[in-house]
mmCIF file with all atom_site columns, C-alpha atoms in Angstrom:
data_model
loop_
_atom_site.group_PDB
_atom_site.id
_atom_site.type_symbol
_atom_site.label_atom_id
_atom_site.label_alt_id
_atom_site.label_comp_id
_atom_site.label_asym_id
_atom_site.label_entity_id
_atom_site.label_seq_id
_atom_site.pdbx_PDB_ins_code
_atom_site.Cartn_x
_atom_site.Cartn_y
_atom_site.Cartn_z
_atom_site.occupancy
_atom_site.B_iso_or_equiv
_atom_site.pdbx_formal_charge
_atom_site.auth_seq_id
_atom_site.auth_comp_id
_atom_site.auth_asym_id
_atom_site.auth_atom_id
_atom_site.pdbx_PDB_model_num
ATOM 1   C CA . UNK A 1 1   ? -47.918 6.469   -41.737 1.00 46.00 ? 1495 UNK A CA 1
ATOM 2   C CA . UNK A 1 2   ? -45.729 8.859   -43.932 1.00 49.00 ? 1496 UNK A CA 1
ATOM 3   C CA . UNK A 1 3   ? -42.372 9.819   -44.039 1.00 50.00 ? 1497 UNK A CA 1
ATOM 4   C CA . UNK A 1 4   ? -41.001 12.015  -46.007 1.00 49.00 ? 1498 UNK A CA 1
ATOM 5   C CA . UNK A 1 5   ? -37.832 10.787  -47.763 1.00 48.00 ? 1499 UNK A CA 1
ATOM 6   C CA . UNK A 1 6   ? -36.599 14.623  -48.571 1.00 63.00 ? 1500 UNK A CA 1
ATOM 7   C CA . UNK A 1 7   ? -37.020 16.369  -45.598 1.00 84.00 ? 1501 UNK A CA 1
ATOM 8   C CA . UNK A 1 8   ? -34.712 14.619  -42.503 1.00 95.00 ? 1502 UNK A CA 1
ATOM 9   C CA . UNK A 1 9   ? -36.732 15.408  -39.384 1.00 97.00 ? 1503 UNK A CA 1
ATOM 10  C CA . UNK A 1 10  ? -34.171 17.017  -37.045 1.00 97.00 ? 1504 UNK A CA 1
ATOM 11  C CA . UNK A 1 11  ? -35.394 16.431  -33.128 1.00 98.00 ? 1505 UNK A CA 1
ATOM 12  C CA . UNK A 1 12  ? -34.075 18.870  -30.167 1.00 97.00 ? 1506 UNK A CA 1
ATOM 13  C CA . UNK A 1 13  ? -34.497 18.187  -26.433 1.00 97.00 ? 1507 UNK A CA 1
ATOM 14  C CA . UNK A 1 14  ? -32.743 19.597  -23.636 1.00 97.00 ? 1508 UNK A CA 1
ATOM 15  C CA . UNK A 1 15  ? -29.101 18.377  -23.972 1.00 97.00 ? 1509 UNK A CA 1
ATOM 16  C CA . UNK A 1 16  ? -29.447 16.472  -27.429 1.00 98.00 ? 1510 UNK A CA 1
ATOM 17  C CA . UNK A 1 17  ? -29.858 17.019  -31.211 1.00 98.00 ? 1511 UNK A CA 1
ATOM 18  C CA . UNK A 1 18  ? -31.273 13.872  -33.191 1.00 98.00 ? 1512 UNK A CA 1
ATOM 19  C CA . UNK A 1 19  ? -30.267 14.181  -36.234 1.00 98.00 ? 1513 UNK A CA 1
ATOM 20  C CA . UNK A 1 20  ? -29.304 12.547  -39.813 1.00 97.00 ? 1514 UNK A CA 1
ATOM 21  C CA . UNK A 1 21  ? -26.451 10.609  -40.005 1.00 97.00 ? 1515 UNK A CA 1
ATOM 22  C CA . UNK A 1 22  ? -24.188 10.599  -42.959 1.00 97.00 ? 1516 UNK A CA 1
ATOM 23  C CA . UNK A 1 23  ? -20.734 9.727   -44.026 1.00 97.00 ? 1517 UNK A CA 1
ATOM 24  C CA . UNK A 1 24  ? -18.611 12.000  -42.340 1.00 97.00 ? 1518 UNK A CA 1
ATOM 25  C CA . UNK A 1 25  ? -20.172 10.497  -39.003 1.00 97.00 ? 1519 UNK A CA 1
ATOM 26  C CA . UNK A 1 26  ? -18.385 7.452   -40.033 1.00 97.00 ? 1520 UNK A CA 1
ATOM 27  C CA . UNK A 1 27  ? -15.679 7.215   -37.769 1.00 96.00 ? 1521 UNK A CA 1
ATOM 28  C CA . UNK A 1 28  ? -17.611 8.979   -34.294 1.00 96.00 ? 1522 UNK A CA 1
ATOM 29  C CA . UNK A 1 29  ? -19.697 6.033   -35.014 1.00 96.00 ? 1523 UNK A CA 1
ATOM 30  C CA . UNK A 1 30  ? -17.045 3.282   -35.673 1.00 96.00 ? 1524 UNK A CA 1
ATOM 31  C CA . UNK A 1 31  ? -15.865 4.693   -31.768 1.00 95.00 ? 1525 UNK A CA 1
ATOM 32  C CA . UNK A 1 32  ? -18.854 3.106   -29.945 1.00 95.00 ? 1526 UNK A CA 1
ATOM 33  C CA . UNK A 1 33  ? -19.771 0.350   -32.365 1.00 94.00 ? 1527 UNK A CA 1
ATOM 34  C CA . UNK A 1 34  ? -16.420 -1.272  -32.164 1.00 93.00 ? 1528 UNK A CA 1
ATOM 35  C CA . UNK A 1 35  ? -17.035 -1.723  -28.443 1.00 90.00 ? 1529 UNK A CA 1
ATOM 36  C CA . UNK A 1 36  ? -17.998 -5.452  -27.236 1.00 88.00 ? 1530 UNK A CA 1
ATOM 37  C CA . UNK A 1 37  ? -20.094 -4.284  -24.913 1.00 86.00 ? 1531 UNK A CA 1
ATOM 38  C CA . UNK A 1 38  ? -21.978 -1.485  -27.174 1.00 89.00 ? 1532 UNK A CA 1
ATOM 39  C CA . UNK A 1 39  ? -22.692 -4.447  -29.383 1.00 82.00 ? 1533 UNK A CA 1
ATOM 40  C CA . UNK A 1 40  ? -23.511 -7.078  -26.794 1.00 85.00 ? 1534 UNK A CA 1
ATOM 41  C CA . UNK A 1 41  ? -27.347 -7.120  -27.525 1.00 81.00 ? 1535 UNK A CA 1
ATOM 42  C CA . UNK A 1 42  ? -26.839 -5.430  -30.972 1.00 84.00 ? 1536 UNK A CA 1
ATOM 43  C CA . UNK A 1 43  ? -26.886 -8.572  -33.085 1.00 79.00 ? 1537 UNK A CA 1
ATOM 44  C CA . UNK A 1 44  ? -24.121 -7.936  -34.899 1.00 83.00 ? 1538 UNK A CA 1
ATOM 45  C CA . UNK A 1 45  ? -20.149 -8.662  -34.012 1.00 88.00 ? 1539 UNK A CA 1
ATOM 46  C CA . UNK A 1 46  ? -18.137 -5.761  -33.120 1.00 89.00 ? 1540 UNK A CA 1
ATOM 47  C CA . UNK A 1 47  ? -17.355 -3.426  -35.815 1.00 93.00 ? 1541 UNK A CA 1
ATOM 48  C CA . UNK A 1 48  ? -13.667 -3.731  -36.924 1.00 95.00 ? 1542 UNK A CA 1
ATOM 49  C CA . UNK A 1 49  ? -13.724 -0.893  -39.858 1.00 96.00 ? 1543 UNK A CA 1
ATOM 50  C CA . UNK A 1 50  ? -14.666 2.588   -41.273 1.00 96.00 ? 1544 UNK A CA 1
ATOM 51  C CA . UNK A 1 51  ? -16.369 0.114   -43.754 1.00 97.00 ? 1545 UNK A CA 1
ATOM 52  C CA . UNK A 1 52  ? -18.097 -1.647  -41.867 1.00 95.00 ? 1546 UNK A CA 1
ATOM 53  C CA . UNK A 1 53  ? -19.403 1.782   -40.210 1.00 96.00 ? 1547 UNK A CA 1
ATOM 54  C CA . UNK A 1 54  ? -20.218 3.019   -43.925 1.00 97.00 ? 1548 UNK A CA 1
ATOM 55  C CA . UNK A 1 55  ? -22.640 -0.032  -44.412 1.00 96.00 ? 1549 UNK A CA 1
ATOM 56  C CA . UNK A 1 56  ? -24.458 0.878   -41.374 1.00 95.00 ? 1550 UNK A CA 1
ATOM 57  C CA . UNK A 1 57  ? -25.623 4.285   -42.699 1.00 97.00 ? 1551 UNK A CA 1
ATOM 58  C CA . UNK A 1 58  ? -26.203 2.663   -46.290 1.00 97.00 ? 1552 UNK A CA 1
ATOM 59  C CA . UNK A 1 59  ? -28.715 0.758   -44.251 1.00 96.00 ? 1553 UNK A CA 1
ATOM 60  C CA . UNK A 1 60  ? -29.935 3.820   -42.150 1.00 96.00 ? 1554 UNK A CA 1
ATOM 61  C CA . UNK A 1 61  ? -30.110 5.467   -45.529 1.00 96.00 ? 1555 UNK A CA 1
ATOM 62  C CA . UNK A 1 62  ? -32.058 2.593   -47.392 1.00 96.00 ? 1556 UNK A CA 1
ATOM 63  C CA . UNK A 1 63  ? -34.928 1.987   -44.391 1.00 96.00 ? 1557 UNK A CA 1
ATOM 64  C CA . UNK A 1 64  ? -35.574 5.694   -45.517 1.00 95.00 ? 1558 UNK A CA 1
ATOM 65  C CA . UNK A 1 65  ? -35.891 5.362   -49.071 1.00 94.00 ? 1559 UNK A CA 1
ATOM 66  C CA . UNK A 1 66  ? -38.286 2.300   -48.683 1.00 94.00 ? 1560 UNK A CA 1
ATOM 67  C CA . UNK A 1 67  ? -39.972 4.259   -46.076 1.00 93.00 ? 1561 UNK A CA 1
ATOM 68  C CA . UNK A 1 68  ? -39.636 0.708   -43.349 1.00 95.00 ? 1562 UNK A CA 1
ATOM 69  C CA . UNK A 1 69  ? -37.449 2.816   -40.670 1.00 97.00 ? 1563 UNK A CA 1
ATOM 70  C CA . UNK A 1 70  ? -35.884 5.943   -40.056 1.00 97.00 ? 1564 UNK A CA 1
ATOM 71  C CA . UNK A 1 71  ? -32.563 6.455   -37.835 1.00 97.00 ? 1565 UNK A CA 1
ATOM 72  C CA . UNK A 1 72  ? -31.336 9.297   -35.958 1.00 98.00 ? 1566 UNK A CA 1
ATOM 73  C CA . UNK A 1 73  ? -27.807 10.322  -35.069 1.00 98.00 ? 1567 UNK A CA 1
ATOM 74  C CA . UNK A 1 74  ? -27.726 11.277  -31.157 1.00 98.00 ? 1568 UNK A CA 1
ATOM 75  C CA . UNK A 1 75  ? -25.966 13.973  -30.224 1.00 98.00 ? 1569 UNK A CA 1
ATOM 76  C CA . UNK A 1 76  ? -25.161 16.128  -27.253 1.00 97.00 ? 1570 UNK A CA 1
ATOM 77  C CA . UNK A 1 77  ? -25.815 20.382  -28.500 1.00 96.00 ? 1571 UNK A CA 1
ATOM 78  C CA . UNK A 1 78  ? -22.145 21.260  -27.311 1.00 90.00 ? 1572 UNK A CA 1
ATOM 79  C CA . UNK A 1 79  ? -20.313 18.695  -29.310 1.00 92.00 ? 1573 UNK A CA 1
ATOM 80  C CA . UNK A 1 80  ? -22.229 17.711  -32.310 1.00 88.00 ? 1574 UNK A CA 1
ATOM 81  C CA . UNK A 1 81  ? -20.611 14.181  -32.731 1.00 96.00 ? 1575 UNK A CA 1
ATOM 82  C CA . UNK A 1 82  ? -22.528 11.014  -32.957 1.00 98.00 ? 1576 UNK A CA 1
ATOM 83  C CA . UNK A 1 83  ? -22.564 9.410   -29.291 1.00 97.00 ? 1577 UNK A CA 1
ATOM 84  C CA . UNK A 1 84  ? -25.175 6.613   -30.397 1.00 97.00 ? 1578 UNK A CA 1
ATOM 85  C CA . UNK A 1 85  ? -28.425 6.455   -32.612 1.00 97.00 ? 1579 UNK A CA 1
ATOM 86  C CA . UNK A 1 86  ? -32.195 5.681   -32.292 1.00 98.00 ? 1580 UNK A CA 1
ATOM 87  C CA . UNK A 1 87  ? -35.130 4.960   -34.426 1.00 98.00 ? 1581 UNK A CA 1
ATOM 88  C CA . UNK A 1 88  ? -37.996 2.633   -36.079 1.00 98.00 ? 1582 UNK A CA 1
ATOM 89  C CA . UNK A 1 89  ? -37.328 -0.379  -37.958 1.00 97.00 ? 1583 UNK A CA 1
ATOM 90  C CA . UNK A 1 90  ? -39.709 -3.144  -39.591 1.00 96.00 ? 1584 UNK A CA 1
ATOM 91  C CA . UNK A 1 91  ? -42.798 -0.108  -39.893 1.00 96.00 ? 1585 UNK A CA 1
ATOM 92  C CA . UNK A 1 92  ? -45.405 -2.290  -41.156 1.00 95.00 ? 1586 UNK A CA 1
ATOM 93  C CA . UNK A 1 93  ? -47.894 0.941   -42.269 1.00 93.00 ? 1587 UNK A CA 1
ATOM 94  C CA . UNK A 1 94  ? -50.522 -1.143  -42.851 1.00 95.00 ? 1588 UNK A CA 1
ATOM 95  C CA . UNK A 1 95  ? -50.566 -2.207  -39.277 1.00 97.00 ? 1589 UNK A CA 1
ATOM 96  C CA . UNK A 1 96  ? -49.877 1.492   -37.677 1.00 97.00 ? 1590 UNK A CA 1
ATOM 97  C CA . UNK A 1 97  ? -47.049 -0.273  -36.024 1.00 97.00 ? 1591 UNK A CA 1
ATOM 98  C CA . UNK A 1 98  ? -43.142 -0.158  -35.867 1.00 98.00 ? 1592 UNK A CA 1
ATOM 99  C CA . UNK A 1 99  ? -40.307 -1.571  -33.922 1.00 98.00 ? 1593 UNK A CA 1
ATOM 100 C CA . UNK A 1 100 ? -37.823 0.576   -32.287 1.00 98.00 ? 1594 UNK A CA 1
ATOM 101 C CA . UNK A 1 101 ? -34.128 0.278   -31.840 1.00 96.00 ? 1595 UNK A CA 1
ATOM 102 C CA . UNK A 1 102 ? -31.648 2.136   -29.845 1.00 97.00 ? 1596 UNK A CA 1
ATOM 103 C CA . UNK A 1 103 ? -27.708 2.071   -28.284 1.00 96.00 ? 1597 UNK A CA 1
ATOM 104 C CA . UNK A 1 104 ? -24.842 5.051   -27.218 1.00 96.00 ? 1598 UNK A CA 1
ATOM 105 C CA . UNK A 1 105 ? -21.550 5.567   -26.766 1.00 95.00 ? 1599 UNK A CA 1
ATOM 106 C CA . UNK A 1 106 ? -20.497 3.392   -23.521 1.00 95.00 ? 1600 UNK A CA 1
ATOM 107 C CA . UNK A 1 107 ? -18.807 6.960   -22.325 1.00 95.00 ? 1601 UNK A CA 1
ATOM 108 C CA . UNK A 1 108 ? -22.546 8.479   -22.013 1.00 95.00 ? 1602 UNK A CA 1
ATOM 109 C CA . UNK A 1 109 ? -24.238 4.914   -20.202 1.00 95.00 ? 1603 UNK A CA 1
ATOM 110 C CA . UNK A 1 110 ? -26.584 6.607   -16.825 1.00 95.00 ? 1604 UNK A CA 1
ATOM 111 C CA . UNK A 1 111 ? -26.877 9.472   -17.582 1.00 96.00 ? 1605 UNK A CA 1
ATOM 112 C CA . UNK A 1 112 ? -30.556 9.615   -19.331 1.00 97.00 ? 1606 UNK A CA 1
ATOM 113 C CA . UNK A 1 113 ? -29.332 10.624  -22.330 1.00 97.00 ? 1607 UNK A CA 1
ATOM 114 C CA . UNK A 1 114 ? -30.727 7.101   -23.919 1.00 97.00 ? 1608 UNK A CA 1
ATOM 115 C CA . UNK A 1 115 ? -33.866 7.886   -22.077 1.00 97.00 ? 1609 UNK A CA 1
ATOM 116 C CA . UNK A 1 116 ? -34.294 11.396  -23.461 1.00 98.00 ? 1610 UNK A CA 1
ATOM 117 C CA . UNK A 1 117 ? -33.553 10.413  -27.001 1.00 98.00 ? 1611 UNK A CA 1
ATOM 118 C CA . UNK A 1 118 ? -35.765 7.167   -26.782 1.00 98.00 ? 1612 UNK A CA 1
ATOM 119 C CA . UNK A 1 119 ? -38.624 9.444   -25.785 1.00 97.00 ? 1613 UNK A CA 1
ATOM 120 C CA . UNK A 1 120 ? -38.193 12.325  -28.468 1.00 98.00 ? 1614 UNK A CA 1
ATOM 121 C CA . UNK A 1 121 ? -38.628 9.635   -30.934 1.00 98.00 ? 1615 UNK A CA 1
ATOM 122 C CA . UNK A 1 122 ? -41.556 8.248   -29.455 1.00 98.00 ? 1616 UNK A CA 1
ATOM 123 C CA . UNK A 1 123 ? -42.998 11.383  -29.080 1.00 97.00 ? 1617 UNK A CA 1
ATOM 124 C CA . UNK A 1 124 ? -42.117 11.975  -32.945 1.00 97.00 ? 1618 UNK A CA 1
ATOM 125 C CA . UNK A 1 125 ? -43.740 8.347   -33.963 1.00 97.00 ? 1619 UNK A CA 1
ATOM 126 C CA . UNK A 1 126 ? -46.702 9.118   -32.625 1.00 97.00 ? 1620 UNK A CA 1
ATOM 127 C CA . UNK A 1 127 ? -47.638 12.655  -33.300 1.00 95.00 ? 1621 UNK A CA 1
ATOM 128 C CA . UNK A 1 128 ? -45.975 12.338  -37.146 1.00 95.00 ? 1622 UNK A CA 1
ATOM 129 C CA . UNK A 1 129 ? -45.685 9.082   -38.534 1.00 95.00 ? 1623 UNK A CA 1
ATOM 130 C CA . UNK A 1 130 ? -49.379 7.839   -37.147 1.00 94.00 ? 1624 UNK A CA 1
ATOM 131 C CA . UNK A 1 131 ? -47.962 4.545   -35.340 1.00 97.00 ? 1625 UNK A CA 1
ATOM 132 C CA . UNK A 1 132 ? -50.554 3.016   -33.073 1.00 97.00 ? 1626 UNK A CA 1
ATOM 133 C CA . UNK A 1 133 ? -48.126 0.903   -31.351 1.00 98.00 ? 1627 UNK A CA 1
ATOM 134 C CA . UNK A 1 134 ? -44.460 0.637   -30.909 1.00 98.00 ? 1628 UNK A CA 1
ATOM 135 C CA . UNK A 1 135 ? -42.422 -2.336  -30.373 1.00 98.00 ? 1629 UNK A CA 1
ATOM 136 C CA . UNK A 1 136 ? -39.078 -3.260  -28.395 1.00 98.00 ? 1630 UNK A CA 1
ATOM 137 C CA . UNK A 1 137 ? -37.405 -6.898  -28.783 1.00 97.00 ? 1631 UNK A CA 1
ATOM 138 C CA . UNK A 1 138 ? -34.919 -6.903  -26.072 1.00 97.00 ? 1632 UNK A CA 1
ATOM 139 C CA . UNK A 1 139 ? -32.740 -9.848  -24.611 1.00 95.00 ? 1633 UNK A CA 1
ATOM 140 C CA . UNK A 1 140 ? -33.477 -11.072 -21.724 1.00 96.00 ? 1634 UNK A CA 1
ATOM 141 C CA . UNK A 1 141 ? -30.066 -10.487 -20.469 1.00 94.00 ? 1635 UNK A CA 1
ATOM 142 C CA . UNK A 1 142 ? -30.259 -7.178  -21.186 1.00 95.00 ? 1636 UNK A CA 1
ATOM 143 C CA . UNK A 1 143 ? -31.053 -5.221  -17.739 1.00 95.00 ? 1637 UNK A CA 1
ATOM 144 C CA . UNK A 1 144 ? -30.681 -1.570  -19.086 1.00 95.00 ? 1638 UNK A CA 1
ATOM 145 C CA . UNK A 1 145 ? -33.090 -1.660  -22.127 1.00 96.00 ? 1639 UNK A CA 1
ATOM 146 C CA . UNK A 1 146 ? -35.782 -3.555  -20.414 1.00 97.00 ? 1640 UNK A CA 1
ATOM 147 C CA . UNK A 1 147 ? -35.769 -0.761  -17.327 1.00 97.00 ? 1641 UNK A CA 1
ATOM 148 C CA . UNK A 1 148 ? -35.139 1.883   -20.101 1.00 97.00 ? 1642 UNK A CA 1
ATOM 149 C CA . UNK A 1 149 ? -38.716 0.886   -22.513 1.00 97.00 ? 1643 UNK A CA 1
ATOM 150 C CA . UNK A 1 150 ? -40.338 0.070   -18.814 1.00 97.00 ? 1644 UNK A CA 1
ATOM 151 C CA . UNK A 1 151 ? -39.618 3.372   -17.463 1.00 96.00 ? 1645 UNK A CA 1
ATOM 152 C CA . UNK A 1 152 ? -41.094 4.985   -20.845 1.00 96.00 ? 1646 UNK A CA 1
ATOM 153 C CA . UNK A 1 153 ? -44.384 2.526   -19.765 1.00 96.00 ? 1647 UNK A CA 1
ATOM 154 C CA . UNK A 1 154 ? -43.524 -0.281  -22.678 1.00 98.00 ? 1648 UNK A CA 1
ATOM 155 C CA . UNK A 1 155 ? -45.457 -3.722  -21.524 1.00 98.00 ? 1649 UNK A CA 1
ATOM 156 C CA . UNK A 1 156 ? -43.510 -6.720  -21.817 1.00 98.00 ? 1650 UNK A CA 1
ATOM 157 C CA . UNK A 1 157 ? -45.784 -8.960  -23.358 1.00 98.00 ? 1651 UNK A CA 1
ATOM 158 C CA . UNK A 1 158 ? -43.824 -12.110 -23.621 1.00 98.00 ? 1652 UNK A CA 1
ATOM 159 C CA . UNK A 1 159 ? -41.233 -14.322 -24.408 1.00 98.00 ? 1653 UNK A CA 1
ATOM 160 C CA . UNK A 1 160 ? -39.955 -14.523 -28.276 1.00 97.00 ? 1654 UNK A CA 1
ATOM 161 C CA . UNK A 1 161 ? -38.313 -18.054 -27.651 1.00 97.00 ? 1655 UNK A CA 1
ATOM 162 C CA . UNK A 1 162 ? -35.008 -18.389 -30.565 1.00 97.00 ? 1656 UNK A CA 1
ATOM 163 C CA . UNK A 1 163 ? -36.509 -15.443 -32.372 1.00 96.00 ? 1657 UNK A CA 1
ATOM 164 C CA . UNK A 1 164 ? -33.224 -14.463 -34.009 1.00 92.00 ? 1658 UNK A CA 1
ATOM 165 C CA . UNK A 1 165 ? -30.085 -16.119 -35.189 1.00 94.00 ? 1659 UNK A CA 1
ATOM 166 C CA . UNK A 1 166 ? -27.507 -13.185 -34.655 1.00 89.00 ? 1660 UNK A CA 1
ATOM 167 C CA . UNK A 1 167 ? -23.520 -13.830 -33.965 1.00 85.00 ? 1661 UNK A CA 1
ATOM 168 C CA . UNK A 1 168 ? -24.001 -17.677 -34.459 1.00 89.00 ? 1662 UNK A CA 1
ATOM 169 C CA . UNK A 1 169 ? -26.519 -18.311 -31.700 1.00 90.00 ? 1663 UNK A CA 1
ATOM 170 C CA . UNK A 1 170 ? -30.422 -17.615 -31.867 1.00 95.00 ? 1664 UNK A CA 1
ATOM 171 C CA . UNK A 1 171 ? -31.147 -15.587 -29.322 1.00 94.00 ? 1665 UNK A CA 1
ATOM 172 C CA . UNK A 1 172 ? -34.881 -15.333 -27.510 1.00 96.00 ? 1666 UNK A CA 1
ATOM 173 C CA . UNK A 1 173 ? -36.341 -12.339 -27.539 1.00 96.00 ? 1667 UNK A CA 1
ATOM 174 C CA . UNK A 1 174 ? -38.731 -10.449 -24.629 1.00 98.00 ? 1668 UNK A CA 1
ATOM 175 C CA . UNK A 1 175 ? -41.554 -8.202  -26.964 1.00 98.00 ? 1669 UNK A CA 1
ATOM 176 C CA . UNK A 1 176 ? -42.207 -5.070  -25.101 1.00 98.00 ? 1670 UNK A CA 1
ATOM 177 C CA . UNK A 1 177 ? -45.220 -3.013  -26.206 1.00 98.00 ? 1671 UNK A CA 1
ATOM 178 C CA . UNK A 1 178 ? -46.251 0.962   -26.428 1.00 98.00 ? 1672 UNK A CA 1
ATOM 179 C CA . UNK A 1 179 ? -49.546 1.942   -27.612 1.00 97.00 ? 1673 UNK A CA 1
ATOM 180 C CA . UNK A 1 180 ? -50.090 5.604   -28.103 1.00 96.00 ? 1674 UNK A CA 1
ATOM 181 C CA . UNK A 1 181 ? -53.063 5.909   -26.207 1.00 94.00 ? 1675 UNK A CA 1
ATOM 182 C CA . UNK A 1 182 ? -50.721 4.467   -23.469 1.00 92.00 ? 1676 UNK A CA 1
ATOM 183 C CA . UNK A 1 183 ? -47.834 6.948   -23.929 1.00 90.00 ? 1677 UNK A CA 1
ATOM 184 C CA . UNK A 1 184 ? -50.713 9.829   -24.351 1.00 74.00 ? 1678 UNK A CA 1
ATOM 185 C CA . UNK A 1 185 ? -50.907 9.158   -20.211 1.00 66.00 ? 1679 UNK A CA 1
ATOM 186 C CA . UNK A 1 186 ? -47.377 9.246   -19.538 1.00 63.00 ? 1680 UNK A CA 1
#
């Protein structure tokens, strides 16, 4: 699994540019993530500054540089402003595998732009970055994800029972596999 720290791979579908994030996205990003219900499955509170924005794409940044995770800045081609992000997490090379995160702008919820960038990625993961199998660890509660990672044919395996402690509760956890020979057939 490589990833090459100096070259930011920039993905294009039909309405969307995935792209790096970086500084001056700050406050597009500070938009959505301030939103209750953006973060309601995010595992983090509500974001309540430009700072706390900034220490979001430190951490986008550093999952690059020690090549665990890469993020991508959604965008729609007209505007060019960060509506959401998407990308692995936790890549455990040793294993082929990664986990996969995702969330956007409440403004742009059903329209399929989650689902287009979600797949991009995938797409991406497997044809560049040699992953074998890609996970999803959604909250039960969460209706959209869990038809979003179904619809891209993700298996929910099982029940992650107080997997996390995130916002002062744990939370349990559904893990949702893709394995590439799996998305090969989508």
């Amino acid at each position: 699994m490589t990833l090459d720290t100096d070259i930011f791979p920039v993905l294009e579908t039909k309405r969307l540019i995935l792209r790096k994030v970086t500084k001056a996205d700050a406050n597009s990003m500070l938009n959505y993530l301030s939103d209750e219900e953006v973060m309601k499955y995010y595992g983090l509170e509500p974001f309540k500054s430009i700072d706390d924005a900034l220490d979001e794409i430190s951490w986008y940044q550093s999952i690059q540089n020690n090549k665990t995770g890469i993020r991508w800045g959604i965008t729609l081609k007209e505007q060019g402003i960060v509506i959401g992000s998407c990308g692995f997490h936790n890549n455990i090379s040793q294993h082929f595998r990664t986990e996969i995160g995702f969330e956007l702008s409440k403004e742009q919820w059903g329209k399929g732009i989650a689902f287009e960038a979600v797949e991009a990625i995938i797409s991406y993961g497997y044809e560049h970055m040699n992953f074998q199998r890609i996970e999803a660890l959604i909250e039960p509660p969460n209706q959209s994800s869990q038809k979003l990672v179904e619809k891209l044919g993700f298996i929910r395996e099982g029940l992650l029972r107080n997997y996390e402690f995130t916002c002062g509760k744990f939370d349990d956890l559904y893990m949702y596999s893709l394995l590439k020979q799996d998305f090969d057939k989508f």
